[in-house]
Structures are given as C-alpha cells and as structure tokens.
Coordinates of C-alpha atoms and ligand atoms in Angstrom, one line a residue:
M1 CA -3.6 -21.4 31.4
Q2 CA -5.8 -18.3 31.5
K3 CA -9.4 -18.5 30.3
S4 CA -11.7 -15.6 29.3
D5 CA -14.7 -15.4 27.0
I6 CA -13.1 -12.6 25.1
L7 CA -9.4 -11.8 24.8
V8 CA -8.8 -8.2 23.6
I9 CA -5.2 -7.6 22.6
G10 CA -4.6 -3.9 22.9
S11 CA -5.9 -1.1 25.2
G12 CA -6.0 1.9 22.8
V13 CA -9.2 3.5 21.4
A14 CA -10.2 0.4 19.5
G15 CA -9.6 -2.2 22.2
L16 CA -11.1 -0.2 25.1
S17 CA -14.1 1.1 23.2
F18 CA -14.9 -2.5 22.2
A19 CA -14.4 -3.8 25.7
I20 CA -16.7 -1.1 27.2
K21 CA -19.4 -1.8 24.7
M22 CA -19.2 -5.6 25.2
A23 CA -19.1 -5.3 29.0
Q24 CA -22.2 -3.1 28.9
K25 CA -24.1 -5.6 26.7
R26 CA -23.0 -8.8 28.5
K27 CA -22.2 -8.5 32.2
D28 CA -21.9 -12.3 32.3
L29 CA -18.8 -12.5 30.1
I30 CA -15.2 -12.1 31.2
I31 CA -13.3 -9.8 28.9
T32 CA -9.5 -9.7 29.3
V33 CA -7.7 -6.6 27.9
L34 CA -4.1 -7.2 27.3
S35 CA -1.4 -4.5 27.0
K36 CA 2.3 -5.1 26.3
T37 CA 3.2 -2.2 28.6
S38 CA 0.7 -0.3 30.8
T39 CA -3.0 0.0 29.9
S40 CA -2.6 3.8 29.2
E41 CA 0.5 3.6 27.1
T42 CA -0.8 3.5 23.5
N43 CA -0.6 5.2 20.2
T44 CA -4.0 6.6 21.0
A45 CA -2.5 8.6 24.0
W46 CA -0.2 10.4 21.5
A47 CA -2.9 11.7 19.2
Q48 CA -2.8 15.4 18.9
G49 CA -5.1 17.0 16.3
G50 CA -8.4 15.4 17.2
I51 CA -11.3 13.3 16.0
A52 CA -13.2 14.1 12.8
A53 CA -17.0 14.1 13.0
V54 CA -19.8 16.0 11.3
W55 CA -20.9 18.1 14.3
D56 CA -22.2 21.4 13.1
Q57 CA -25.2 20.5 11.0
K58 CA -25.6 24.1 9.8
T59 CA -22.3 24.1 7.9
D60 CA -21.3 20.5 7.6
H61 CA -23.0 17.4 6.2
P62 CA -22.1 13.7 6.2
E63 CA -21.9 13.8 2.4
K64 CA -19.0 16.3 2.6
H65 CA -17.1 14.2 5.1
I66 CA -17.7 11.1 2.9
K67 CA -16.4 13.0 -0.2
D68 CA -13.3 14.2 1.6
T69 CA -12.5 10.7 2.8
L70 CA -13.0 9.2 -0.6
V71 CA -10.9 11.9 -2.3
A72 CA -8.0 11.5 0.2
G73 CA -8.2 7.7 -0.3
D74 CA -7.5 8.1 -4.0
G75 CA -10.0 5.5 -5.3
L76 CA -9.3 2.7 -3.0
C77 CA -11.7 3.3 -0.1
D78 CA -14.7 1.1 0.3
P79 CA -17.6 3.6 -0.1
E80 CA -19.9 1.6 2.1
I81 CA -17.4 1.5 5.0
V82 CA -16.8 5.2 4.6
R83 CA -20.5 5.9 4.8
I84 CA -20.9 3.7 7.9
V85 CA -18.0 5.4 9.7
V86 CA -19.0 8.9 8.8
E87 CA -22.7 8.4 9.7
E88 CA -22.2 6.4 12.9
G89 CA -19.2 8.5 14.0
P90 CA -21.0 11.4 15.7
L91 CA -23.0 9.0 17.8
R92 CA -19.8 7.3 19.0
V93 CA -18.2 10.7 19.7
Q94 CA -21.3 11.8 21.7
E95 CA -20.9 8.6 23.8
L96 CA -17.3 9.5 24.5
I97 CA -18.4 12.9 25.7
D98 CA -21.1 11.2 27.9
W99 CA -18.4 9.1 29.4
G100 CA -16.5 12.2 30.4
A101 CA -14.3 13.3 27.4
R102 CA -13.6 17.0 27.3
F103 CA -13.3 18.8 24.0
D104 CA -12.4 22.5 23.6
K105 CA -15.4 24.8 23.3
E106 CA -16.0 28.4 22.0
D107 CA -17.2 31.1 24.4
D108 CA -20.8 30.4 23.4
G109 CA -20.5 26.8 24.5
S110 CA -20.4 25.2 21.1
Y111 CA -17.5 23.0 20.2
D112 CA -14.4 24.6 18.7
L113 CA -14.1 22.6 15.5
G114 CA -10.6 22.5 14.0
M115 CA -9.5 22.2 10.4
E116 CA -6.9 19.7 9.0
G117 CA -5.6 18.9 5.5
G118 CA -8.1 17.4 3.1
H119 CA -11.2 18.4 5.1
S120 CA -13.6 20.8 3.4
E121 CA -15.1 21.9 6.7
N122 CA -14.0 22.6 10.3
R123 CA -15.0 19.2 11.9
I124 CA -12.1 18.2 14.2
L125 CA -13.1 17.9 17.9
H126 CA -10.0 18.3 20.0
Y127 CA -8.7 18.9 23.5
K128 CA -5.9 21.4 23.1
D129 CA -3.1 19.5 21.4
I130 CA -3.4 16.4 23.5
T131 CA -6.7 15.0 22.3
G132 CA -5.4 11.4 22.5
R133 CA -4.4 11.7 26.1
E134 CA -7.9 12.9 27.0
I135 CA -9.6 10.1 25.0
Q136 CA -7.3 7.4 26.6
R137 CA -8.0 8.8 30.1
T138 CA -11.8 8.7 29.5
L139 CA -11.8 5.2 28.1
V140 CA -9.5 3.8 30.9
E141 CA -11.7 5.4 33.6
K142 CA -14.9 4.1 32.0
A143 CA -13.5 0.6 31.4
K144 CA -12.5 0.4 35.0
T145 CA -16.1 0.8 36.1
F146 CA -16.9 -2.7 34.8
D147 CA -16.2 -5.7 37.0
N148 CA -16.1 -8.0 34.1
I149 CA -13.2 -6.3 32.3
K150 CA -9.9 -7.7 33.5
F151 CA -6.8 -5.6 32.7
V152 CA -3.6 -7.6 32.1
Q153 CA -0.5 -5.3 31.8
H154 CA 3.1 -5.8 30.8
L155 CA 2.4 -9.1 29.1
Y156 CA 3.3 -9.7 25.4
A157 CA 1.2 -11.6 22.9
V158 CA 3.5 -13.7 20.8
N159 CA 1.3 -15.8 18.5
L160 CA -2.3 -16.6 17.8
I161 CA -3.4 -20.1 18.6
T162 CA -5.0 -22.0 15.6
Q163 CA -5.3 -25.5 14.3
H164 CA -1.6 -25.3 13.5
H165 CA -0.9 -25.8 17.2
L166 CA -3.0 -29.0 17.1
G167 CA -0.8 -30.4 14.3
R168 CA -2.7 -29.4 11.2
N169 CA -0.8 -27.9 8.3
L170 CA -2.5 -24.6 7.4
T171 CA -1.8 -22.6 4.2
R172 CA -3.0 -19.3 2.9
L173 CA -5.6 -21.2 0.9
S174 CA -7.1 -22.9 4.0
N175 CA -10.5 -21.3 4.4
D176 CA -11.5 -22.8 7.7
I177 CA -8.8 -21.4 10.1
E178 CA -10.0 -20.9 13.6
C179 CA -8.5 -18.8 16.5
Y180 CA -8.6 -20.2 20.0
G181 CA -6.7 -17.4 21.8
A182 CA -3.0 -16.5 22.0
Y183 CA 0.3 -17.5 23.5
V184 CA 1.5 -14.7 25.8
Y185 CA 4.9 -14.1 27.2
N186 CA 5.2 -13.1 30.9
K187 CA 8.5 -11.4 31.5
E188 CA 8.3 -11.6 35.2
K189 CA 7.9 -15.3 35.2
N190 CA 10.0 -15.8 32.0
E191 CA 7.4 -18.1 30.6
T192 CA 4.9 -18.2 27.8
Q193 CA 1.4 -18.8 28.9
T194 CA -1.7 -20.0 27.1
F195 CA -4.6 -17.4 27.0
L196 CA -7.6 -19.4 25.9
S197 CA -10.6 -17.5 24.6
K198 CA -13.8 -18.0 22.6
I199 CA -13.3 -14.8 20.7
T200 CA -10.1 -12.8 20.2
V201 CA -10.1 -9.2 19.2
M202 CA -6.9 -7.8 17.7
C203 CA -6.4 -4.1 18.5
T204 CA -2.6 -3.8 18.5
G205 CA -2.2 -0.5 16.6
G206 CA 0.4 0.5 14.1
A207 CA 3.9 -0.3 13.0
G208 CA 5.7 3.1 12.6
Q209 CA 8.8 1.7 14.3
V210 CA 9.8 0.0 11.0
Y211 CA 11.1 3.4 9.8
Q212 CA 14.0 5.6 11.2
N213 CA 11.8 8.7 11.6
T214 CA 8.4 8.0 13.1
T215 CA 5.9 9.8 15.2
N216 CA 4.8 6.5 16.7
P217 CA 5.9 5.4 20.2
I218 CA 8.2 2.4 20.5
L219 CA 5.3 0.0 21.1
A220 CA 4.2 0.4 17.5
T221 CA 5.8 -2.7 16.1
G222 CA 3.1 -4.2 14.0
D223 CA 2.7 -7.2 16.3
G224 CA -1.0 -7.9 15.5
I225 CA -0.5 -7.7 11.8
A226 CA 2.5 -10.0 11.9
M227 CA 0.7 -12.5 14.1
V228 CA -2.3 -12.7 11.7
Y229 CA 0.0 -13.0 8.8
R230 CA 1.8 -15.9 10.5
A231 CA -1.6 -17.5 11.3
K232 CA -2.3 -17.3 7.5
G233 CA -5.0 -14.7 7.8
R234 CA -5.7 -12.2 5.1
L235 CA -4.1 -8.7 5.0
A236 CA -4.5 -5.9 2.5
N237 CA -2.9 -2.7 1.2
M238 CA 0.3 -2.8 3.3
E239 CA 2.2 -0.6 0.8
F240 CA 0.2 2.5 1.8
V241 CA 2.3 3.9 4.6
Q242 CA 1.4 7.4 5.6
F243 CA 4.3 9.9 6.3
H244 CA 3.1 12.9 8.4
P245 CA 4.6 15.9 6.7
T246 CA 5.5 17.8 9.8
A247 CA 7.5 16.1 12.5
L248 CA 9.8 18.4 14.5
F249 CA 13.4 18.3 13.1
T250 CA 16.0 18.0 15.8
T251 CA 19.8 17.5 15.7
T252 CA 19.6 14.9 18.4
E253 CA 18.2 11.5 17.5
E254 CA 14.7 11.2 19.1
N255 CA 12.5 8.2 19.0
P256 CA 9.7 8.9 18.4
D257 CA 9.9 12.2 16.6
Y258 CA 7.7 14.9 18.1
L259 CA 4.7 15.7 16.0
I260 CA 3.7 19.2 15.0
S261 CA 0.0 18.6 14.5
E262 CA -1.6 19.2 11.2
A263 CA -4.0 21.3 13.2
V264 CA -1.3 23.9 13.4
R265 CA -1.5 24.3 9.6
G266 CA -5.3 24.2 10.0
F267 CA -4.9 27.2 12.3
G268 CA -3.0 29.1 9.6
A269 CA 0.7 28.1 9.8
V270 CA 2.4 28.1 6.4
L271 CA 5.0 25.7 5.0
K272 CA 8.2 27.5 3.8
T273 CA 11.8 26.7 2.8
P274 CA 14.4 27.4 5.4
D275 CA 15.1 30.8 3.7
G276 CA 11.4 31.7 4.1
K277 CA 9.9 31.1 0.6
E278 CA 6.5 29.4 0.2
F279 CA 6.6 26.4 -2.1
M280 CA 3.2 24.5 -1.8
Q281 CA 1.8 26.6 -4.7
K282 CA 4.0 24.4 -7.0
Y283 CA 2.3 21.3 -5.9
D284 CA -1.4 21.8 -5.0
D285 CA -4.1 24.5 -5.0
R286 CA -4.9 23.6 -1.4
L287 CA -1.4 24.7 -0.5
S288 CA -0.3 23.8 3.1
L289 CA -3.6 22.1 3.7
A290 CA -3.5 19.6 0.8
P291 CA -3.9 15.9 1.8
R292 CA -0.8 14.4 3.6
D293 CA 0.5 12.3 0.7
I294 CA 0.8 15.4 -1.4
V295 CA 2.3 17.6 1.3
A296 CA 4.8 15.0 2.4
R297 CA 6.0 14.4 -1.2
A298 CA 6.3 18.1 -1.8
I299 CA 8.5 18.5 1.3
D300 CA 10.6 15.5 0.3
N301 CA 11.1 16.9 -3.1
E302 CA 12.0 20.4 -1.9
M303 CA 14.5 18.9 0.6
K304 CA 16.1 16.8 -2.1
T305 CA 16.2 19.7 -4.6
L306 CA 17.6 22.2 -2.2
G307 CA 19.9 19.7 -0.4
A308 CA 18.1 20.8 2.9
E309 CA 17.8 18.7 6.0
F310 CA 14.3 20.1 6.7
M311 CA 11.6 22.5 5.6
C312 CA 9.8 24.9 7.9
L313 CA 6.5 25.9 9.4
D314 CA 5.9 29.6 9.8
C315 CA 3.6 30.5 12.7
R316 CA 5.0 34.0 13.3
H317 CA 1.9 35.8 11.9
L318 CA -0.6 33.9 14.1
N319 CA -2.4 35.3 17.1
Q320 CA -0.1 34.4 20.0
E321 CA -2.8 34.1 22.7
D322 CA -5.0 31.8 20.6
F323 CA -2.0 29.7 19.5
L324 CA -1.0 29.2 23.1
E325 CA -4.5 28.2 24.1
H326 CA -4.7 25.6 21.2
F327 CA -1.1 24.3 21.2
P328 CA 0.5 24.7 24.6
N329 CA 2.5 21.5 24.4
I330 CA 3.7 22.1 20.9
Y331 CA 4.8 25.6 21.9
E332 CA 6.6 24.2 25.0
K333 CA 8.3 21.5 23.0
C334 CA 9.7 24.0 20.5
K335 CA 10.9 26.3 23.3
S336 CA 12.6 23.3 24.9
I337 CA 14.9 22.9 21.8
G338 CA 15.5 26.6 21.6
I339 CA 12.9 27.6 19.0
D340 CA 10.4 30.4 19.6
P341 CA 7.5 29.7 17.2
F342 CA 6.5 33.4 17.4
K343 CA 9.9 34.6 16.3
E344 CA 11.4 31.7 14.3
L345 CA 10.5 29.2 11.7
I346 CA 9.9 25.7 13.1
P347 CA 12.1 23.1 11.2
V348 CA 10.0 20.0 10.1
V349 CA 10.6 16.7 8.3
P350 CA 8.2 14.0 7.2
A351 CA 8.0 11.0 9.5
C352 CA 6.3 7.6 9.2
H353 CA 2.9 8.1 11.0
Y354 CA 0.3 5.5 10.0
V355 CA 0.0 2.2 8.2
C356 CA -3.2 2.3 6.1
G357 CA -3.1 -1.4 5.3
G358 CA -3.4 -4.3 7.8
I359 CA -5.7 -7.2 8.8
L360 CA -8.5 -7.4 6.3
V361 CA -11.9 -7.0 8.1
D362 CA -15.5 -6.8 7.1
E363 CA -18.0 -4.2 8.2
H364 CA -18.3 -6.0 11.6
G365 CA -14.6 -6.2 12.1
A366 CA -14.5 -10.0 11.3
S367 CA -11.2 -11.2 9.9
S368 CA -10.7 -14.1 7.5
I369 CA -9.9 -16.3 10.6
K370 CA -13.0 -17.6 12.4
N371 CA -13.5 -16.1 15.9
L372 CA -10.8 -13.5 15.3
Y373 CA -12.0 -9.9 15.0
A374 CA -9.8 -6.8 14.7
A375 CA -10.2 -3.0 14.9
G376 CA -8.2 0.2 14.8
E377 CA -4.9 0.9 13.1
C378 CA -3.9 -2.8 12.7
T379 CA -6.8 -3.3 10.3
C380 CA -7.6 -2.6 6.7
S381 CA -11.4 -1.9 6.9
G382 CA -11.7 0.0 3.6
L383 CA -12.0 3.4 5.3
H384 CA -8.7 4.8 4.4
G385 CA -8.0 3.4 1.0
A386 CA -4.7 4.6 -0.4
N387 CA -4.3 7.5 2.0
R388 CA -6.0 8.2 5.4
L389 CA -7.8 11.5 5.9
A390 CA -6.5 13.3 9.0
S391 CA -8.3 12.5 12.3
N392 CA -10.3 9.6 10.8
S393 CA -8.3 7.0 12.7
L394 CA -9.7 7.6 16.2
L395 CA -13.1 7.7 14.7
E396 CA -12.6 4.3 13.0
G397 CA -11.5 2.8 16.3
L398 CA -14.6 4.0 18.1
V399 CA -17.0 2.9 15.3
F400 CA -15.5 -0.5 14.8
G401 CA -15.2 -1.2 18.5
H402 CA -18.9 -0.6 18.8
R403 CA -19.8 -2.7 15.7
I404 CA -17.8 -5.7 16.8
A405 CA -19.6 -5.6 20.2
D406 CA -22.9 -5.4 18.4
K407 CA -22.1 -8.4 16.3
L408 CA -20.8 -10.5 19.1
E409 CA -23.6 -9.9 21.6
K410 CA -25.5 -13.0 20.7
L411 CA -23.0 -14.7 18.4
I412 CA -20.6 -15.5 21.2
D413 CA -23.0 -18.0 22.7
L414 CA -22.5 -20.2 19.8
V415 CA -18.7 -20.5 20.4
E416 CA -17.0 -23.0 22.8
Y417 CA -13.5 -23.0 24.2
K418 CA -11.2 -25.3 22.3
E419 CA -10.0 -28.3 24.2
G420 CA -6.5 -29.9 24.0
I421 CA -4.4 -26.8 23.3
P422 CA -0.8 -27.7 24.0
D423 CA 1.5 -25.5 26.2
W424 CA 4.0 -23.3 24.5
D425 CA 7.0 -25.4 23.4
A426 CA 10.3 -23.8 24.4
E427 CA 12.3 -27.0 24.2
G428 CA 15.8 -26.8 22.8
T429 CA 16.1 -23.0 23.2
L430 CA 18.9 -21.3 25.1
E431 CA 19.2 -17.9 26.8
P432 CA 20.4 -15.4 24.3
K433 CA 24.0 -14.3 24.9
E434 CA 24.1 -11.0 23.0
L435 CA 20.8 -9.1 23.1
V436 CA 22.8 -6.1 21.8
L437 CA 22.8 -7.8 18.3
L438 CA 19.0 -7.2 18.2
N439 CA 19.5 -3.4 18.5
Q440 CA 21.9 -3.5 15.6
S441 CA 19.5 -5.5 13.4
W442 CA 16.7 -3.2 14.3
K443 CA 18.8 -0.2 13.2
E444 CA 19.7 -1.9 10.0
L445 CA 16.0 -2.7 9.3
K446 CA 15.0 1.0 9.9
S447 CA 17.7 2.2 7.6
I448 CA 16.8 -0.3 4.8
M449 CA 13.1 0.8 5.0
S450 CA 13.9 4.5 5.2
Y451 CA 16.4 4.5 2.4
Y452 CA 14.7 2.1 -0.1
V453 CA 11.0 2.0 0.7
G454 CA 10.3 5.6 1.8
I455 CA 8.1 8.4 0.3
V456 CA 9.5 7.9 -3.2
R457 CA 10.1 4.4 -4.4
S458 CA 11.5 2.7 -7.5
D459 CA 11.8 -0.9 -8.8
V460 CA 15.5 -1.1 -8.1
R461 CA 15.1 0.3 -4.6
L462 CA 12.4 -2.2 -3.7
R463 CA 14.6 -5.1 -5.1
M464 CA 17.6 -3.9 -3.1
A465 CA 15.4 -3.6 0.0
L466 CA 14.1 -7.2 -0.4
N467 CA 17.6 -8.6 -0.8
R468 CA 18.7 -7.0 2.4
L469 CA 15.5 -7.9 4.3
H470 CA 16.0 -11.5 3.3
L471 CA 19.4 -11.6 5.1
L472 CA 18.0 -10.0 8.2
Y473 CA 15.1 -12.4 8.2
E474 CA 17.3 -15.4 8.1
E475 CA 19.5 -14.2 10.9
V476 CA 16.5 -13.3 13.1
E477 CA 14.7 -16.6 12.4
E478 CA 17.7 -18.5 13.5
L479 CA 17.8 -16.5 16.7
Y480 CA 14.1 -17.1 17.2
T481 CA 14.3 -20.8 16.8
T482 CA 17.4 -21.3 19.0
T483 CA 17.1 -18.8 21.8
S484 CA 14.3 -18.3 24.4
I485 CA 12.0 -15.5 23.4
S486 CA 11.9 -12.0 24.6
P487 CA 9.6 -9.1 23.5
Q488 CA 12.6 -7.4 21.8
L489 CA 13.3 -10.5 19.7
C490 CA 9.6 -10.9 18.8
E491 CA 9.1 -7.2 18.0
L492 CA 12.1 -7.3 15.7
R493 CA 10.8 -10.4 14.0
N494 CA 7.4 -8.8 13.6
L495 CA 8.9 -5.6 12.1
I496 CA 10.9 -7.7 9.6
T497 CA 7.6 -9.3 8.5
I498 CA 6.0 -5.8 8.3
A499 CA 8.9 -4.5 6.2
Y500 CA 8.6 -7.5 3.9
L501 CA 4.8 -6.9 3.5
I502 CA 5.2 -3.2 2.8
T503 CA 8.0 -3.9 0.3
T504 CA 6.3 -6.7 -1.6
G505 CA 3.0 -4.8 -1.6
A506 CA 4.8 -1.9 -3.1
Q507 CA 6.3 -4.2 -5.7
M508 CA 2.9 -5.6 -6.7
R509 CA 1.4 -2.1 -7.1
R510 CA 2.8 -1.1 -10.5
E511 CA 1.2 2.4 -10.4
S512 CA 1.4 5.5 -8.3
R513 CA -1.6 6.0 -6.1
G514 CA -2.2 7.8 -2.8
L515 CA 0.7 7.2 -0.5
H516 CA 2.5 4.8 -2.9
Y517 CA 4.6 6.8 -5.4
T518 CA 7.1 5.1 -7.6
L519 CA 9.4 6.7 -10.2
D520 CA 9.1 3.6 -12.5
H521 CA 5.3 3.7 -12.6
P522 CA 4.3 7.3 -12.1
E523 CA 0.8 6.9 -13.6
R524 CA -2.4 6.0 -11.8
F525 CA -4.1 3.1 -13.4
D526 CA -7.8 3.1 -13.9
Y527 CA -8.5 0.0 -11.9
L528 CA -9.6 -0.1 -8.3
E529 CA -8.0 -3.0 -6.6
T530 CA -6.9 -3.8 -3.1
T531 CA -3.5 -5.6 -2.7
L532 CA -4.4 -8.8 -1.0
M533 CA -1.7 -10.8 0.9
Ligands
FAD1 P1 -3.1 1.8 19.9 O1 -3.7 3.0 20.5 O2 -1.8 2.0 19.3 O3 -3.0 0.7 21.0 C1 -2.3 -0.5 20.7 C2 -2.4 -1.4 21.9 O4 -2.0 -2.7 21.6 C3 -1.6 -1.0 23.1 O5 -2.3 -1.2 24.3 C4 -0.4 -2.0 23.2 O6 0.1 -2.3 24.4 C5 -1.1 -3.2 22.6 N1 -0.2 -4.2 22.0 C6 0.4 -4.1 20.8 N2 1.1 -5.2 20.6 C7 0.9 -6.0 21.6 C8 1.4 -7.3 21.9 N3 2.2 -8.0 21.2 N4 0.9 -7.9 23.1 C9 0.1 -7.2 23.9 N5 -0.4 -6.0 23.6 C10 0.0 -5.4 22.5 N6 -5.4 9.8 14.7 C11 -6.5 10.6 14.7 O7 -7.5 10.2 14.3 N7 -6.3 11.9 15.2 C12 -5.2 12.4 15.6 O8 -5.1 13.6 16.0 C13 -4.0 11.6 15.6 N8 -2.8 12.1 16.0 C14 -1.8 11.2 16.1 C15 -0.6 11.7 16.6 C16 0.5 10.9 16.8 C17 1.8 11.4 17.4 C18 0.4 9.5 16.4 C19 1.5 8.6 16.6 C20 -0.8 9.0 15.9 C21 -1.9 9.9 15.7 N9 -3.1 9.4 15.2 C22 -4.2 10.3 15.2 C23 -3.3 8.0 14.9 C24 -4.0 7.3 16.0 O9 -3.5 7.8 17.3 C25 -3.8 5.8 16.0 O10 -4.0 5.3 14.7 C26 -4.9 5.2 16.9 O11 -4.8 5.7 18.2 C27 -4.6 3.7 17.0 O12 -5.4 3.1 18.0 P2 -5.5 1.6 18.2 O13 -6.5 1.4 19.3 O14 -5.7 0.9 16.9 O15 -4.1 1.2 18.8
SIN2 C1 -2.1 15.5 13.6 O1 -2.5 16.0 14.7 O2 -1.6 16.1 12.7 C2 -2.4 14.0 13.5 C3 -3.7 13.8 13.0 C4 -3.9 12.4 12.5 O3 -2.9 11.7 12.3 O4 -5.0 12.1 12.1

C-alpha cells in the first residue's frame, strides 16, 4: 500500500499546476503525481495555438473575453465560472511566465498576441506552434523543485476507492459517497496496488481516442471520467464533443491526426474547396474564423455535398518569413508529406479534439464525491458550455489547479486516511490469451462512434450506435471479469463507457445546440439546461 496526503492522477497543465500550488502552500504534505506513461507525455504537451488571456489592456477587456466565451458556449456556460476564469486567468499566466514559460514577443518586447476563431481580440499567448510543449516543460521543471511532490510514472489508475470497496451498495442517488484513493496497476510487477490518500484530484484529460480521427494522443482514453462514473459520481454535458475543423488529411492512417492550428487561420489562412473556391460565406459572417462548431459542420457539409475526402487551407498568400517564424513545425509536417504550404493547398478534415463534458465540479473543483476534486479536460466546470472557445482549455487547467489548492490548504487537515481498505481482488481471473481481440474491439468502437455519433447526428443513428455499443460492452465486461487486467483492457472498457455517455447524452438532448447537431431536432430550445448523468 502507498500512502500520500494527496493523490493527483495526471501530470498535464491541471495536475501539475495544482501540485505546484499545493506544494508551495503546504510543505508538510506529501503529494503524489501519477502518470500512466511518463510525466511529460500529456495532451497538454500537444497544444499548439496557445493560451487565451486578456493581456493588452489598451485594446482588450475581460468583458470581451467573457462575451466571446459565452457566445461560443451557446447558452450553456455558467456565467459565474466564465467570469472567474477570465478574471483570474491573466494572474495565472503571469505565474507561468515567472516560472520560466516563454511566449513569443514582438520587436518592442510586448507579447505577440494571436487570433483564433470566436475571439473578438488578439489575446492568444503562444510559443511558436508548440505552446503546450513549452508549458509542460515549465511545469515539470517547477514541480521538480519541490521535495514534497513525488512523481510516479508508468502506473495506471484503474478505479477510485469508495465505500463500495468496504461492502456498501452505492447508487447514483447516494449523496454521501467518499473517495479514499485509487487502485493502481503496476505493469512491471503485474499487480494492482492500493494508493491511499486523504484527497484525490482527478486530472486525467480527454477522451479523443473514442473516435477514428482525433488530434488527441493515444493516452486520451477518458479514464478519469469513466472511473468517476463507475464510482457513481455526477457527470454533465457529455454529448458536447468538439471536432477541430482542421486536422491534416493524409492517405496513411495516422493516430493521432496532426493538427493544423486554428492560429493558422487567425494568421490569415482561408478555407477553400479542393478546387480552390471559398465556401465559409455560405455559413457564417465570420468566415474561416467562426467558432469551431460552425466551421467543422460547414466542412463536413461541403465534404458530403461534393463527395470530397477533405477541404483545404490556403496559406499561399501569407508572408512566408512570418509564417515560418510562427509555424515552423506545421510547415515541416506539411513538407514531410510532400505539401508545400507556400505553393499548394493544405488538405484538412475535422477530427475529434475535445470533450466539453465530464466530471461535474463546482467553482473550487469539488466533485459530487467527498474528498474527490477534479480539474482540466476531464471536468465539466461550466466554462465551456455547449462549445469550448479556442485556447480556453489550458487557461481552465491553470485557474482550477490554483483554486483547488486554495480550497484545500486548510480543509485537508480535517480529513483522515480511511482504515481497512481491502487489497485489489484479482481472484478467479486468468491471463488473457488473445490480446489482439482488444485491438479489434477498439477499432469497432471508433468506427461506431465516427459513423453514428459524429458531427451530424440523428435519432436512428444514435439508436443504432447504442445497439452496437451494448454488444461491445457485454464482450468487454466478460473479458474484464474473467481475465487479469491490463491498461489496454481498462482503456477499452473506459472508452466504451465514454461512448455510451456521449451517445445517451446526445439522445437526451432533443435540440441542436453548440457542438450537438441532430437532423431530427434542428431547432435550439429556449431552455438552458445541463445534461446531468
Ligand atoms: P492532460 O494534459 O491530457 O494530462 C492527462 C494526464 O493524466 C496525463 O499525465 C496522463 O498520463 C494521466 N492519466 C490519464 N489517465 C490515467 C490513468 N488511468 N492513470 C494514471 N494517469 C492517467 N488547448 C488550449 O487551450 N490551447 C491550445 O492551443 C490547444 N491545442 C491543442 C492541440 C492539440 C493537438 C490537442 C490534442 C489539444 C489541444 N488543446 C489546446 C487542448 C488542451 O491541450 C487539453 O485540453 C489540456 O492540455 C488538457 O490538460 P489536462 O491537464 O486536463 O490533461
Ligand atoms: C489550435 O491550436 O487550433 C488548438 C487550440 C485549442 O484547441 O484551444
């Protein structure tokens, strides 16, 4: 058994910014930060465009950022949370800079603020086209300066520990569920260990791997969301899945798909059909810089109408020197597949990018389960509503990491370790004979979600998806209960749960709003309601 005052599951922007803040406040506490691969391998490290914050007070104002976030969120944001994140955001970004993060500057020393879809002002701080890598580097380096942060890598959290493991029957109506830590699988030792904690903070990121095309790295399997769902915690808004309009189209199957940052459109690139015609004027006055839900649907519609495999981004008119300075990696990636962005159109397709729903948390990151907090992409805090505004995700991770540490500084002294937690029960399970079957089920799952629960939905498609998911669920549950566990099996099981939650959320929402568009209910109703699960 491993004991720490605080168990943080995840080492991206949310997990590390929380751990740093907590370690600063309470040097007497042991904070364990768990990663299923290496500490630096996260969704965060893949972020390109940057981090949105009101920086230039002469041109920008928090009210403008608030309004842009609310407009993108299509009526489902929590205005109080939006205000908190926008107003506290610049302070958190300044701390990041103080810890060593570099963001691009103009010749006069001011920050070079980028533009992205849905923003009314230039407010995106960025480091070339690899902002996430820079933020991850900064956070890892800072976190390593604290003796009381313990990094545990290549260990996989399987389940949260609650009263269920003490023999109590919990249901979704139980309102006194408590978390005592997590069961964690150690591949090297082939055993599942008990990680006991007073407080657990879930920061496990997104679930993009539930779709065929995704910009998310393979670790994005929705583990935290599924764990909280199994523990009977509350989730919300799972139907709102954001498809990024411009992932690079390639003829080879890549996983993940390479992202062509929205900042490229913010820089002046224009969406066109493969034969070079602009089309966004048919869909929105903001053209290529409309919010993501609108642009992704427009591209999807053009592809279907024209029978095309992709749409295109035209960068040929842009200043080459400036482009290379801003997007050196995007340029190199295009060149590596034989496309010269200065001479040719870049082929792009929409790809699953971000799950707006997740673990329901309050303004301090507290979940519905006692002693369980959560931050970052695995949560539904109320910031994103029905559609996340570009570059608001890193900001949310920073702000909530800070707020949870603030909340826990004194509160943790009131919490004790739970006694009598049983070891993980692996009795009666056998070594799996054919792990290859998991790959096949994973492919099936991705294909079901992409085909039936994609950008445009319908009642019949959702029903067909659920029927197929049910079969997969039964097969994988049988494997789970009869064979010894592995991360692959747990990830597949979690993704099936995520798929189920997205699909049932979509069924419950009998309107079209933000990222959820259905042919059978194309109107937007005049009620403002979160889908609770
Ligand atoms: P992550 O950074 O994903 O970290 C998750 C952590 O959880 C990892 O350490 C992982 O090991 C751990 N973990 C997960 N499951 C388990 C488990 N079972 N056991 C143990 N550990 C586990 N957002 C922006 O704001 N601006 C951008 O420019 C931007 N660009 C993006 C570009 C790309 C290509 C992608 C994919 C996303 C982008 N996003 C951007 C979104 C943003 O990067 C993510 O939403 C954000 O980084 C999520 O941070 P997080 O801390 O919640 O989780
Ligand atoms: C991008 O660079 O286009 C991604 C920005 C984001 O997801 O917020």
